[in-house]
CSV table of C-alpha atoms in Angstrom, one decimal:
chain,number,residue,atom,x,y,z
Y,1,UNK,CA,71.9,243.8,223.1
Y,2,UNK,CA,75.0,242.6,222.4
Y,3,UNK,CA,77.1,240.4,224.2
Y,4,UNK,CA,79.6,241.4,226.8
Y,5,UNK,CA,81.0,238.7,228.0
Y,6,UNK,CA,81.2,236.9,231.4
Y,7,UNK,CA,80.4,238.8,234.7
Y,8,UNK,CA,83.0,239.4,236.2
Y,9,UNK,CA,83.9,239.7,240.3
Y,10,UNK,CA,86.5,241.4,241.5
Y,11,UNK,CA,88.8,239.8,244.5
Y,12,UNK,CA,88.9,240.7,248.2
Y,13,UNK,CA,91.8,242.4,247.5
Y,14,UNK,CA,93.0,246.0,247.0
Y,15,UNK,CA,94.6,245.8,243.9
Y,16,UNK,CA,92.2,245.3,241.6
Y,17,UNK,CA,91.7,241.9,240.0
Y,18,UNK,CA,88.8,241.0,237.7
Y,19,UNK,CA,87.4,236.6,237.1
Y,20,UNK,CA,84.1,235.2,236.7
Y,21,UNK,CA,86.0,232.4,237.3
Y,22,UNK,CA,88.6,232.6,239.5
Y,23,UNK,CA,90.8,230.8,237.3
Y,24,UNK,CA,92.1,233.0,235.0
Y,25,UNK,CA,92.3,237.5,235.9
Y,26,UNK,CA,91.6,240.8,233.9
Y,27,UNK,CA,94.2,242.9,235.9
Y,28,UNK,CA,95.2,246.9,234.6
Y,29,UNK,CA,99.1,245.0,235.8
Y,30,UNK,CA,99.6,241.8,234.0
Y,31,UNK,CA,101.7,239.8,236.9
Y,32,UNK,CA,105.5,240.0,234.8
Y,33,UNK,CA,105.3,244.4,235.2
Y,34,UNK,CA,104.2,244.4,238.4
Y,35,UNK,CA,106.3,246.7,240.8
Y,36,UNK,CA,105.4,245.6,244.2
Y,37,UNK,CA,103.8,246.9,246.5
Y,38,UNK,CA,104.3,245.2,249.6
Y,39,UNK,CA,107.9,243.5,250.6
Y,40,UNK,CA,108.7,240.1,249.8
Y,41,UNK,CA,108.3,237.0,252.0
Y,42,UNK,CA,109.2,234.3,250.3
Y,43,UNK,CA,111.4,235.6,247.3
Y,44,UNK,CA,114.4,236.7,247.2
Y,45,UNK,CA,114.6,239.6,244.7
Y,46,UNK,CA,116.5,237.4,242.3
Y,47,UNK,CA,113.7,235.4,242.6
Y,48,UNK,CA,111.3,237.6,241.6
Y,49,UNK,CA,113.2,239.5,239.3
Y,50,UNK,CA,114.0,235.8,237.5
Y,51,UNK,CA,110.0,235.4,237.9
Y,52,UNK,CA,108.6,238.7,235.9
Y,53,UNK,CA,111.5,238.1,232.9
Y,54,UNK,CA,110.9,234.0,232.5
Y,55,UNK,CA,107.8,233.2,233.8
Y,56,UNK,CA,108.6,231.2,236.4
Y,57,UNK,CA,110.5,230.2,240.4
Y,58,UNK,CA,110.7,226.7,242.2
Y,59,UNK,CA,110.6,227.6,246.0
Y,60,UNK,CA,112.9,225.6,247.5
Y,61,UNK,CA,111.7,223.3,250.4
Y,62,UNK,CA,108.0,225.4,250.6
Y,63,UNK,CA,107.3,222.0,252.6
Y,64,UNK,CA,109.0,219.9,254.8
Y,65,UNK,CA,110.6,217.2,252.5
Y,66,UNK,CA,109.2,214.8,254.6
Y,67,UNK,CA,105.4,216.3,254.1
Y,68,UNK,CA,106.3,215.7,250.6
Y,69,UNK,CA,107.0,211.5,251.6
Y,70,UNK,CA,104.2,211.0,253.1
Y,71,UNK,CA,101.6,213.1,249.8
Y,72,UNK,CA,104.1,210.4,248.3
Y,73,UNK,CA,102.9,207.3,250.0
Y,74,UNK,CA,99.7,208.2,250.6
Y,75,UNK,CA,98.8,208.1,246.4
Y,76,UNK,CA,100.4,205.3,246.6
Y,77,UNK,CA,98.0,204.4,248.3
Y,78,UNK,CA,95.0,205.3,247.5
Y,79,UNK,CA,95.3,203.6,244.3
Y,80,UNK,CA,96.4,200.3,245.5
Y,81,UNK,CA,99.9,200.4,243.9
Y,82,UNK,CA,103.1,199.0,245.7
Y,83,UNK,CA,105.8,201.5,244.9
Y,84,UNK,CA,107.8,197.9,245.0
Y,85,UNK,CA,106.0,195.4,242.6
Y,86,UNK,CA,105.3,197.6,239.2
Y,87,UNK,CA,103.2,194.9,237.8
Y,88,UNK,CA,100.8,196.7,239.9
Y,89,UNK,CA,101.0,199.6,238.4
Y,90,UNK,CA,99.3,198.6,235.0
Y,91,UNK,CA,96.8,196.4,236.1
Y,92,UNK,CA,93.6,196.1,233.8
Y,93,UNK,CA,91.1,198.5,234.4
Y,94,UNK,CA,87.6,199.7,232.8
Y,95,UNK,CA,88.0,203.2,232.0
Y,96,UNK,CA,84.3,205.5,232.2
Y,97,UNK,CA,85.5,207.4,229.1
Y,98,UNK,CA,88.2,208.7,227.3
Y,99,UNK,CA,88.7,211.6,229.6
Y,100,UNK,CA,89.0,209.3,232.1
Y,101,UNK,CA,91.8,206.9,230.0
Y,102,UNK,CA,93.9,210.0,229.3
Y,103,UNK,CA,94.1,210.9,233.0
Y,104,UNK,CA,95.4,207.2,233.8
Y,105,UNK,CA,97.9,207.7,231.0
Y,106,UNK,CA,98.6,211.2,233.1
Y,107,UNK,CA,98.3,209.7,236.4
Y,108,UNK,CA,96.4,211.3,238.0
Y,109,UNK,CA,94.7,210.5,241.4
Y,110,UNK,CA,92.0,211.1,242.0
Y,111,UNK,CA,91.7,212.2,245.9
Y,112,UNK,CA,91.1,216.0,246.3
Y,113,UNK,CA,89.9,216.7,249.9
Y,114,UNK,CA,92.9,215.2,252.4
Y,115,UNK,CA,94.0,215.9,255.8
Y,116,UNK,CA,97.8,215.8,253.4
Y,117,UNK,CA,97.2,218.3,250.6
Y,118,UNK,CA,95.5,220.5,252.8
Y,119,UNK,CA,98.0,220.5,255.2
Y,120,UNK,CA,100.4,221.9,252.1
Y,121,UNK,CA,97.9,224.0,251.0
Y,122,UNK,CA,97.8,226.1,254.3
Y,123,UNK,CA,101.8,226.2,254.5
Y,124,UNK,CA,102.4,229.6,255.5
Y,125,UNK,CA,105.6,229.1,253.3
Y,126,UNK,CA,104.0,228.7,250.1
Y,127,UNK,CA,101.5,231.3,250.8
Y,128,UNK,CA,103.6,233.2,251.4
Y,129,UNK,CA,104.9,232.1,248.1
Y,130,UNK,CA,102.1,232.8,246.3
Y,131,UNK,CA,100.9,236.7,248.2
Y,132,UNK,CA,104.6,236.9,246.1
Y,133,UNK,CA,103.9,237.0,242.6
Y,134,UNK,CA,99.9,237.7,242.6
Y,135,UNK,CA,101.2,241.2,244.7
Y,136,UNK,CA,97.9,240.1,247.1
Y,137,UNK,CA,97.1,238.9,251.5
Y,138,UNK,CA,93.8,237.3,250.1
Y,139,UNK,CA,94.1,234.4,248.1
Y,140,UNK,CA,92.1,230.9,247.1
Y,141,UNK,CA,93.6,228.2,246.9
Y,142,UNK,CA,92.8,226.0,243.7
Y,143,UNK,CA,91.0,222.4,245.4
Y,144,UNK,CA,93.7,220.3,243.2
Y,145,UNK,CA,95.1,216.6,243.1
Y,146,UNK,CA,98.3,214.8,243.5
Y,147,UNK,CA,99.6,213.6,240.6
Y,148,UNK,CA,102.2,209.8,240.8
Y,149,UNK,CA,102.4,209.4,236.9
Y,150,UNK,CA,105.1,205.6,236.6
Y,151,UNK,CA,107.0,204.8,233.6
Y,152,UNK,CA,104.6,205.5,229.9
Y,153,UNK,CA,104.2,201.9,228.8
Y,154,UNK,CA,101.6,199.4,228.9
Y,155,UNK,CA,98.1,200.9,229.4
Y,156,UNK,CA,99.6,204.5,230.3
Y,157,UNK,CA,101.9,204.6,226.7
Y,158,UNK,CA,101.3,207.9,225.0
Y,159,UNK,CA,100.2,206.7,222.3
Y,160,UNK,CA,97.1,205.5,223.8
Y,161,UNK,CA,95.8,208.9,223.4
Y,162,UNK,CA,94.6,210.8,220.4
Y,163,UNK,CA,96.9,212.6,219.0
Y,164,UNK,CA,96.1,216.0,218.0
Y,165,UNK,CA,97.1,219.0,215.7
Y,166,UNK,CA,95.4,222.4,217.5
Y,167,UNK,CA,94.6,222.4,221.0
Y,168,UNK,CA,95.8,221.0,224.0
Y,169,UNK,CA,99.0,219.3,223.4
Y,170,UNK,CA,100.0,218.2,227.1
Y,171,UNK,CA,103.8,217.8,225.7
Y,172,UNK,CA,104.3,222.5,225.4
Y,173,UNK,CA,101.4,224.5,225.7
Y,174,UNK,CA,99.5,228.0,228.1
Y,175,UNK,CA,97.1,228.2,229.8
Y,176,UNK,CA,95.5,230.5,228.5
Y,177,UNK,CA,93.8,232.4,225.0
Y,178,UNK,CA,97.3,234.0,224.0
Y,179,UNK,CA,95.8,235.1,220.8
Y,180,UNK,CA,92.6,237.9,222.8
Y,181,UNK,CA,94.0,241.9,222.8
Y,182,UNK,CA,94.1,241.8,227.0
Y,183,UNK,CA,96.0,238.8,227.8
Y,184,UNK,CA,94.2,236.9,231.0
Y,185,UNK,CA,96.6,236.3,234.4
Y,186,UNK,CA,97.3,233.3,236.0
Y,187,UNK,CA,99.1,230.8,238.3
Y,188,UNK,CA,99.7,227.2,238.1
Y,189,UNK,CA,102.1,225.3,240.7
Y,190,UNK,CA,103.4,221.7,241.2
Y,191,UNK,CA,104.7,220.7,245.1
Y,192,UNK,CA,107.1,218.2,243.8
Y,193,UNK,CA,106.8,214.9,246.3
Y,194,UNK,CA,109.7,213.1,245.2
Y,195,UNK,CA,113.3,214.9,243.0
Y,196,UNK,CA,113.5,215.0,239.7
Y,197,UNK,CA,115.3,212.5,237.9
Y,198,UNK,CA,116.6,213.3,234.3
Y,199,UNK,CA,114.6,210.2,231.7
Y,200,UNK,CA,111.2,210.5,234.6
Y,201,UNK,CA,110.0,213.5,232.5
Y,202,UNK,CA,108.2,215.6,234.3
Y,203,UNK,CA,107.1,219.8,234.3
Y,204,UNK,CA,108.9,221.2,231.1
Y,205,UNK,CA,108.8,224.4,229.9
Y,206,UNK,CA,110.1,227.7,227.7
Y,207,UNK,CA,111.2,230.2,229.6
Y,208,UNK,CA,113.3,232.4,226.1
Y,209,UNK,CA,110.1,232.3,224.2
Y,210,UNK,CA,107.9,233.8,227.6
Y,211,UNK,CA,110.4,236.7,228.3
Y,212,UNK,CA,110.2,237.1,224.0
Y,213,UNK,CA,106.5,236.9,224.0
Y,214,UNK,CA,105.1,239.8,223.3
Y,215,UNK,CA,108.3,240.4,219.7
Y,216,UNK,CA,107.1,236.7,218.7
Y,217,UNK,CA,103.6,237.6,218.3
Y,218,UNK,CA,104.5,239.7,216.0
Y,219,UNK,CA,105.4,238.3,213.1
Y,220,UNK,CA,102.9,235.3,214.0
Y,221,UNK,CA,100.7,234.5,210.9
Y,222,UNK,CA,96.6,235.8,211.6
Y,223,UNK,CA,94.5,233.1,212.7
Y,224,UNK,CA,97.4,230.7,214.8
Y,225,UNK,CA,96.9,228.5,217.2
Y,226,UNK,CA,96.1,230.8,220.5
Y,227,UNK,CA,96.9,227.5,223.1
Y,228,UNK,CA,100.3,225.7,221.6
Y,229,UNK,CA,102.9,227.1,220.3
Y,230,UNK,CA,104.5,226.4,216.5
Y,231,UNK,CA,108.5,227.6,217.7
Y,232,UNK,CA,111.5,226.0,216.8
Y,233,UNK,CA,113.0,224.4,219.6
Y,234,UNK,CA,116.4,225.5,218.9
Y,235,UNK,CA,115.2,229.9,219.1
Y,236,UNK,CA,112.8,229.0,222.0
Y,237,UNK,CA,115.0,225.8,224.2
Y,238,UNK,CA,112.7,223.9,226.7
Y,239,UNK,CA,114.7,223.2,230.0
Y,240,UNK,CA,113.3,221.1,233.1
Y,241,UNK,CA,113.7,223.3,236.4
Y,242,UNK,CA,115.2,220.4,238.6
Y,243,UNK,CA,113.2,220.0,241.6
Y,244,UNK,CA,113.6,217.9,244.8
Y,245,UNK,CA,111.2,216.6,247.2
Y,246,UNK,CA,109.0,219.3,248.8
Y,247,UNK,CA,110.0,222.7,247.0
Y,248,UNK,CA,107.8,224.4,245.5
Y,249,UNK,CA,107.5,225.5,241.3
Y,250,UNK,CA,105.6,227.9,240.1
Y,251,UNK,CA,104.4,229.4,237.3
Y,252,UNK,CA,103.0,232.0,235.3
Y,253,UNK,CA,100.0,230.7,232.7
Y,254,UNK,CA,101.2,232.7,229.5
Y,255,UNK,CA,104.6,230.4,230.4
Y,256,UNK,CA,104.2,227.7,227.6
Y,257,UNK,CA,105.0,224.5,229.7
Y,258,UNK,CA,103.8,220.3,229.8
Y,259,UNK,CA,104.3,217.1,230.6
Y,260,UNK,CA,107.1,215.4,229.8
Y,261,UNK,CA,106.6,211.5,229.2
Y,262,UNK,CA,108.6,209.4,232.1
Y,263,UNK,CA,111.2,207.3,230.2
Y,264,UNK,CA,112.8,205.8,233.1
Y,265,UNK,CA,112.8,202.2,233.5
Y,266,UNK,CA,111.1,202.0,237.0
Y,267,UNK,CA,111.1,205.3,238.3
Y,268,UNK,CA,108.0,208.1,239.3
Y,269,UNK,CA,107.6,211.2,239.2
Y,270,UNK,CA,104.8,212.7,240.9
Y,271,UNK,CA,103.7,216.5,242.0
Y,272,UNK,CA,101.0,218.1,244.5
Y,273,UNK,CA,98.8,220.5,241.6
Y,274,UNK,CA,99.1,223.4,243.8
Y,275,UNK,CA,98.2,227.3,243.6
Y,276,UNK,CA,96.5,230.3,244.3
Y,277,UNK,CA,94.8,233.3,243.3
Y,278,UNK,CA,92.8,236.4,244.4
Y,279,UNK,CA,90.1,235.2,246.5
Y,280,UNK,CA,85.8,235.8,245.1
Y,281,UNK,CA,84.5,236.6,247.9
Y,282,UNK,CA,81.7,238.2,245.6
Y,283,UNK,CA,81.3,234.9,243.7
Y,284,UNK,CA,78.9,233.0,245.8
Y,285,UNK,CA,78.1,230.0,244.4
Y,286,UNK,CA,81.8,229.6,243.6
Y,287,UNK,CA,82.3,229.5,247.0
Y,288,UNK,CA,79.8,228.0,248.7
Y,289,UNK,CA,80.5,224.5,245.7
Y,290,UNK,CA,85.0,225.1,247.1
Y,291,UNK,CA,83.2,225.0,251.1
Y,292,UNK,CA,80.7,222.3,250.3
Y,293,UNK,CA,83.0,220.4,248.3
Y,294,UNK,CA,85.1,220.4,251.8
Y,295,UNK,CA,82.6,220.0,253.6
Y,296,UNK,CA,80.9,215.9,251.4
Y,297,UNK,CA,84.1,215.2,250.3
Y,298,UNK,CA,82.3,216.2,246.9
Y,299,UNK,CA,84.8,215.6,243.6
Y,300,UNK,CA,85.4,219.6,243.2
Y,301,UNK,CA,83.7,221.4,240.1
Y,302,UNK,CA,85.2,224.4,239.3
Y,303,UNK,CA,87.1,222.3,236.1
Y,304,UNK,CA,85.7,219.5,234.2
Y,305,UNK,CA,88.7,216.6,233.7
Y,306,UNK,CA,88.3,216.2,237.9
Y,307,UNK,CA,86.8,213.4,238.1
Y,308,UNK,CA,87.0,211.4,241.1
Y,309,UNK,CA,88.1,207.6,241.6
Y,310,UNK,CA,85.8,205.6,240.3
Y,311,UNK,CA,87.0,202.6,242.4
Y,312,UNK,CA,85.9,204.3,246.2
Y,313,UNK,CA,85.5,207.6,245.8
Y,314,UNK,CA,87.3,210.5,248.9
Y,315,UNK,CA,84.1,210.7,250.2
Y,316,UNK,CA,84.0,206.2,251.3
Y,317,UNK,CA,87.6,206.5,252.8
Y,318,UNK,CA,88.5,209.4,256.0
Y,319,UNK,CA,86.5,212.6,256.9
Y,320,UNK,CA,87.1,216.3,256.2
Y,321,UNK,CA,90.1,217.8,256.4
Y,322,UNK,CA,91.5,219.7,259.6
Y,323,UNK,CA,92.0,223.5,258.0
Y,324,UNK,CA,93.8,226.0,260.3
Y,325,UNK,CA,92.9,229.8,260.6
Y,326,UNK,CA,95.3,230.1,256.8
Y,327,UNK,CA,93.5,227.6,255.9
Y,328,UNK,CA,89.3,228.6,256.2
Y,329,UNK,CA,90.1,231.9,254.6
Y,330,UNK,CA,92.1,229.8,251.3
Y,331,UNK,CA,89.2,227.8,251.1
Y,332,UNK,CA,86.5,230.8,251.9
Y,333,UNK,CA,84.9,229.2,254.6
Y,334,UNK,CA,85.8,233.0,256.7
Y,335,UNK,CA,86.3,236.0,254.5
Y,336,UNK,CA,89.6,237.6,254.4
Y,337,UNK,CA,87.9,241.1,255.1
Y,338,UNK,CA,86.8,241.8,258.3
Y,339,UNK,CA,83.7,241.9,259.6
Y,340,UNK,CA,81.7,245.2,259.2
Y,341,UNK,CA,80.5,246.1,263.2
Y,342,UNK,CA,76.5,245.8,263.7
Y,343,UNK,CA,74.0,249.4,262.7
Y,344,UNK,CA,72.7,250.6,265.9
Y,345,UNK,CA,68.6,249.2,265.7
Y,346,UNK,CA,66.4,251.9,265.3
Y,347,UNK,CA,63.9,252.3,267.7
Y,348,UNK,CA,60.3,251.2,266.7
Y,349,UNK,CA,61.6,249.3,263.8
Y,350,UNK,CA,60.7,245.4,263.1
Y,351,UNK,CA,61.3,243.0,260.7
Y,352,UNK,CA,63.3,243.3,258.1
Y,353,UNK,CA,64.1,246.7,256.7
Y,354,UNK,CA,63.1,248.4,253.5
Y,355,UNK,CA,66.4,247.2,251.2
Y,356,UNK,CA,67.4,244.7,252.6
Y,357,UNK,CA,66.9,240.0,252.6
Y,358,UNK,CA,67.4,237.7,254.3
Y,359,UNK,CA,70.9,235.9,255.1
Y,360,UNK,CA,72.8,234.8,251.5
Y,361,UNK,CA,69.9,236.1,249.2
Y,362,UNK,CA,70.9,239.2,247.1
Y,363,UNK,CA,69.2,242.5,246.7
Y,364,UNK,CA,67.6,242.9,242.9
Y,365,UNK,CA,70.1,244.2,240.3
Y,366,UNK,CA,72.9,244.4,243.1
Y,367,UNK,CA,75.9,243.1,241.5
Y,368,UNK,CA,79.7,242.4,242.7
Y,369,UNK,CA,81.2,245.6,240.5
Y,370,UNK,CA,82.2,248.5,242.6
Y,371,UNK,CA,81.5,251.7,241.7
Y,372,UNK,CA,84.0,253.3,240.0
Y,373,UNK,CA,85.5,250.0,238.9
Y,374,UNK,CA,85.8,249.1,235.2
Y,375,UNK,CA,83.3,247.0,233.4
Y,376,UNK,CA,86.0,244.7,231.2
Y,377,UNK,CA,85.2,241.5,229.9
Y,378,UNK,CA,86.8,238.8,229.1
Y,379,UNK,CA,86.3,239.3,225.8
Y,380,UNK,CA,87.9,242.6,225.2
């Protein structure tokens, strides 16, 4: 029997979104072509048109600047770095692997479940912005980390990262395979923890390539790199959106983007990675993993590049974050769907009725796909 590809779960939303992993989704209508069914909450009509045309949008003051400053202070403290003593930024350390070294070069901070990170995640304005771009209310938030990138010199120099001619490129890449016949839909985001400055590096993208992607790909050779664009930057300029502390930048996974090196003398680039996706409540293993990560402060396992801090793991530093009602749904602790009414018991029955199972079990042969829905696969 031929391999039909990974099993797809339907998201807990009226809009039919399907995903195997909660990262990329298949949908009948690409995000850039959606005709809104819900009123915009945070984005203006111009914002939304810009998002659909160029693949990104900036939401000003998504969180208060004071909250961003607290997150920046936490990022310094978590790593044992002194913002006023640059020599501490480059202290010698042993690395568990080449990946661990690369993440240090790029400035990733291995904290995922601190209260301050969750305060951003469960901020209503942040949630409403992602609901606008997905045209969907039922979302889960990604369990991601912070980035604190000082000047890329010393043991943070990008020359320490082995360059490649194909595949992932920190300077410019796509988040999905752009050679597929049906393009996956994915959304990512960052919240700025300080104001952007020239030379500090940070997020950059090629919006004109996103706008003209369908036309551009017709002239590309067979076998082209699926995640690294080979483009003329004079034809498709790379731009760096300006962000102030507390601003949220959301981008489409089909927008070629990357992170420019920090070429300043003493400045830092600092952000929180934060995105939201349609909630895969039918993916029970994934849901339980997310809840367990929050409850025990274990490092999330949705991405192989999430390592946890090698010196003192966050589970040894603080306890679980307090969640609001919105936060519980964004984690997966509570369902977006209203509970079904309890059926009236049949008189004279006892034990488990035929066809029922114990709590947490799935009847044999039951799947997450609903009757009458298309059996789409990621290989389509």
